[in-house]
Each structure stands twice: as structure tokens, then as C-alpha cells.
XYZ file of C-alpha atoms in Angstrom:
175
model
C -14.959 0.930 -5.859
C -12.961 0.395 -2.727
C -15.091 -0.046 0.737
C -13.271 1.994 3.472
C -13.824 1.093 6.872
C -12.793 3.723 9.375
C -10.266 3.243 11.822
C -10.409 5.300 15.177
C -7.551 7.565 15.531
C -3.760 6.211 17.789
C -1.430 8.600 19.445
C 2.097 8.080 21.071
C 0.431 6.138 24.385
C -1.344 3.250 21.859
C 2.219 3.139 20.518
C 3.464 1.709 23.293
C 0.411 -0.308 24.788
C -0.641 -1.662 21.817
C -1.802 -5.274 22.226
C 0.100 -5.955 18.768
C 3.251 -4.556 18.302
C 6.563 -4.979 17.089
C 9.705 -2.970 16.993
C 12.786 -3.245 14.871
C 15.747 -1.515 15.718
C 18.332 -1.794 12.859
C 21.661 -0.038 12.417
C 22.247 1.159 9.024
C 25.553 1.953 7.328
C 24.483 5.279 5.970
C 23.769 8.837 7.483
C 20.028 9.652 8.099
C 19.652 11.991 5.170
C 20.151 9.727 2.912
C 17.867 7.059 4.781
C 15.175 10.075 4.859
C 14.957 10.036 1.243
C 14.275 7.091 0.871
C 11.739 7.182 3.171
C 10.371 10.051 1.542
C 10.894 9.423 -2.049
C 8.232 9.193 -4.568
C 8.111 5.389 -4.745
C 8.715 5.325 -0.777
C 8.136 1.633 0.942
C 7.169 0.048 -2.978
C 10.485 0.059 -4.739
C 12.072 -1.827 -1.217
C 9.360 -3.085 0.743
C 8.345 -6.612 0.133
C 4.340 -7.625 -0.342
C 3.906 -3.423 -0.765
C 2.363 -3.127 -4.695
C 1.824 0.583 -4.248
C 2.401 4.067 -2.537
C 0.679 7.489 -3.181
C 1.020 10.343 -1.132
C -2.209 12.410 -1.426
C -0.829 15.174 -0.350
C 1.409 17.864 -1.940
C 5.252 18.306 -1.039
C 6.517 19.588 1.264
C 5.556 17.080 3.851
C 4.459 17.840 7.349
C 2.090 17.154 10.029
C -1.119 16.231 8.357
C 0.552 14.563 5.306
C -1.966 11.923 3.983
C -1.181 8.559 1.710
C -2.671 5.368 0.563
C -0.169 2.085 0.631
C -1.555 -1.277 -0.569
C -0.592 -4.709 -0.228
C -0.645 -7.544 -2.800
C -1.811 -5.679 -5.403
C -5.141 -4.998 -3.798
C -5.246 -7.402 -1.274
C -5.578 -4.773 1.189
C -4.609 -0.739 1.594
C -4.642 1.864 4.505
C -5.299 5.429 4.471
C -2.554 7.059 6.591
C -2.183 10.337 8.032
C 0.920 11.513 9.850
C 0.805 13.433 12.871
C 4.566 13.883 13.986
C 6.618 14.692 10.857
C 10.622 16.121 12.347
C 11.953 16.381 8.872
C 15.094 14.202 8.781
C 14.259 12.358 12.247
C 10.965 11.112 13.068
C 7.583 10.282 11.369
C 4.920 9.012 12.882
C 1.307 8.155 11.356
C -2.095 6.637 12.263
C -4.500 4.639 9.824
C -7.463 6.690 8.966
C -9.026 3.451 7.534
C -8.052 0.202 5.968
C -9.792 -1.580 2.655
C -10.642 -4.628 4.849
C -11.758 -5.165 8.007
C -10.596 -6.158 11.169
C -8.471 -3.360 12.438
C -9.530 -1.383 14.870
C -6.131 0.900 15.201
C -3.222 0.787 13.532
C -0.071 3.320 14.031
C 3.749 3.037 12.632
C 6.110 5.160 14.350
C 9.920 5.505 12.514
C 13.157 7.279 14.444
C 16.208 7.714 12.968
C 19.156 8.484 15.164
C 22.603 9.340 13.855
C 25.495 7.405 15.096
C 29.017 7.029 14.351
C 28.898 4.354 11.756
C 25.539 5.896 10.378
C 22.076 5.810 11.287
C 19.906 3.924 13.731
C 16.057 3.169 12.294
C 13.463 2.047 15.068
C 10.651 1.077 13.501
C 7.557 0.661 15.821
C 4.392 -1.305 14.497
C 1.287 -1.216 16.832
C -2.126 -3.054 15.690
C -5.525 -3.342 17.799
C -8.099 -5.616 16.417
C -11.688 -5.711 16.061
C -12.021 -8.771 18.663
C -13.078 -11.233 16.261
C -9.702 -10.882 14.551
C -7.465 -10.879 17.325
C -6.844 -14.894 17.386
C -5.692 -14.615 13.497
C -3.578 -11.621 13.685
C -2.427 -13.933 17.539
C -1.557 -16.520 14.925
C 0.188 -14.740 12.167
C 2.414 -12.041 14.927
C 5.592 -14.341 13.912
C 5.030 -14.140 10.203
C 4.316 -10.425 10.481
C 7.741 -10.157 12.568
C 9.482 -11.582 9.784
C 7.740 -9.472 6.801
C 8.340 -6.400 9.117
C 12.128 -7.408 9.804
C 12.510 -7.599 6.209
C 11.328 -4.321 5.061
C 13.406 -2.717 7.490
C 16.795 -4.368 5.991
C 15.513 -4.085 2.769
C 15.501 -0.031 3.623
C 19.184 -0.700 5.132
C 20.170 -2.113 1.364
C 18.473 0.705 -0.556
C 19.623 3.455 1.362
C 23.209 2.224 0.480
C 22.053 2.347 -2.966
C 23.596 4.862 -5.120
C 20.943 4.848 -7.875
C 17.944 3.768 -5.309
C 16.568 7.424 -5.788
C 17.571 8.358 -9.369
C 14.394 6.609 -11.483
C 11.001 5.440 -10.317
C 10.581 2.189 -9.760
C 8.036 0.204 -8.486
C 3.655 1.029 -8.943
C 3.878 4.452 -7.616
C 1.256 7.830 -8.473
């Protein structure tokens, strides 16, 4: 059985003061519908996001303020319990991790936008991390390799949003 360790709750301030945090800003070539369903789909972050092994939203649709789901990494490696607490369907989500499967966090918030444009969509994604302070010199260390895995989910999103038959089978370890 999986050992939770609780993670004390972020709003829109730790997103922006976070002592870890990075922020993609990505134009996409598709309108934000489209890039909201694939952020919403069943198999959301796992059939596009690199290192992500699985995705279950514990709560029933339709989603809202106070949706809940699990997302692990590697298979195991690690997971975090997420709750969102801005949800403007077709525009903006925004969660905080209720706990993680490993320790070392002590907050952790993602925060997405999408904004139309005239060629599409524009997707800020905002990560923000606070450590426990034993951590904080690893996670120091590993900021540009988390920059990178980050950067590449959010093209990877860019490329399956474009794709016509990213939504029409499940793919990926999904519940």
C-alpha cells in the first residue's frame, strides 16, 4: 500500500513566490477547445506527457472546482494527489497537491491558461514547488532537467492537440 505524505495546501500568491518555479508559455496552432480536451480527456497528461505512467481522475464528470486526481510518474516512482481549485471550463485550471507518494515536497501547485489568439491558442503553464529543506539542494540541482521535462510536455500537448485521432481511443495506463 502506498504511504501518503500530506502536502499543505498553495493558492494563487505561492504561484508566483514559489522558491521553485517554472513557466512555459507556448503558442499552439489550434483553438483552445480543442487544446481543453485534451487536457481534459480520459487519458489526460499519460497518452502525451513524457515520464507520466498514469492518470485517474477520482472524481465524476463534469469537472469543477474541487475535482480530485492521482498522476504518477515512472510507473510508481512517485504520484500526487491533486485537487483543483480554479476550474474556468475552456480557460484556466489550476490545482494544488493534496499529498505526494514520496517525500520531500512541502507544496506543490500547477496553474494552466489558455488564451485564444489569432493563429490559435496560447498555453502558460506555471509549475511552483516548495521543499521540505532537506530537499531543496537536490530539487536546486535538478531545476534545469525539470525545465526540460516540463518544456517537453508542454510541446508534446502542442503535437497532440493537432492530432486528429489524439482523442478518439484510449491510450496510455489510464482508470
Amino acid at each position: 500500500m502506498t504511504r501518503w505524505y500530506p502536502l499543505a495546501a498553495t493558492d494563487d500568491e505561492f504561484l508566483q513566490t514559489a522558491r521553485f518555479r517554472i513557466v512555459h508559455v507556448v503558442n499552439l496552432s489550434t483553438d483552445t477547445g480543442r487544446v481543453w480536451s485534451v487536457l481534459t480527456a480520459h487519458d489526460a497528461l499519460v497518452s502525451w506527457a513524457r515520464l507520466i505512467t498514469a492518470s485517474e481522475w477520482t472524481s465524476s464528470r463534469p469537472f469543477g472546482v474541487g475535482t480530485t486526481r492521482t498522476v504518477t510518474l515512472g510507473h510508481g516512482a512517485a504520484a500526487l494527489r491533486e485537487r483543483f481549485y480554479r476550474w474556468d471550463e475552456g480557460r484556466r485550471m489550476t490545482f494544488t497537491a493534496e499529498s505526494a507518494s514520496r517525500p520531500g515536497f512541502r507544496r506543490f501547485a500547477e496553474d494552466i491558461t489558455l488564451e485564444p489568439t489569432p493563429d490559435g491558442t496560447r498555453l502558460t503553464w506555471t509549475f511552483a514547488v516548495d521543499s521540505a529543506p532537506g530537499f531543496a539542494p537536490i530539487l536546486t540541482l535538478s531545476l534545469p532537467l525539470l525545465r526540460r521535462v516540463t518544456r517537453g510536455w508542454a510541446n508534446a500537448l502542442s503535437d497532440t492537440a493537432l492530432d486528429d485521432t489524439a482523442l478518439d481511443e484510449p491510450r496510455g495506463t489510464t482508470r
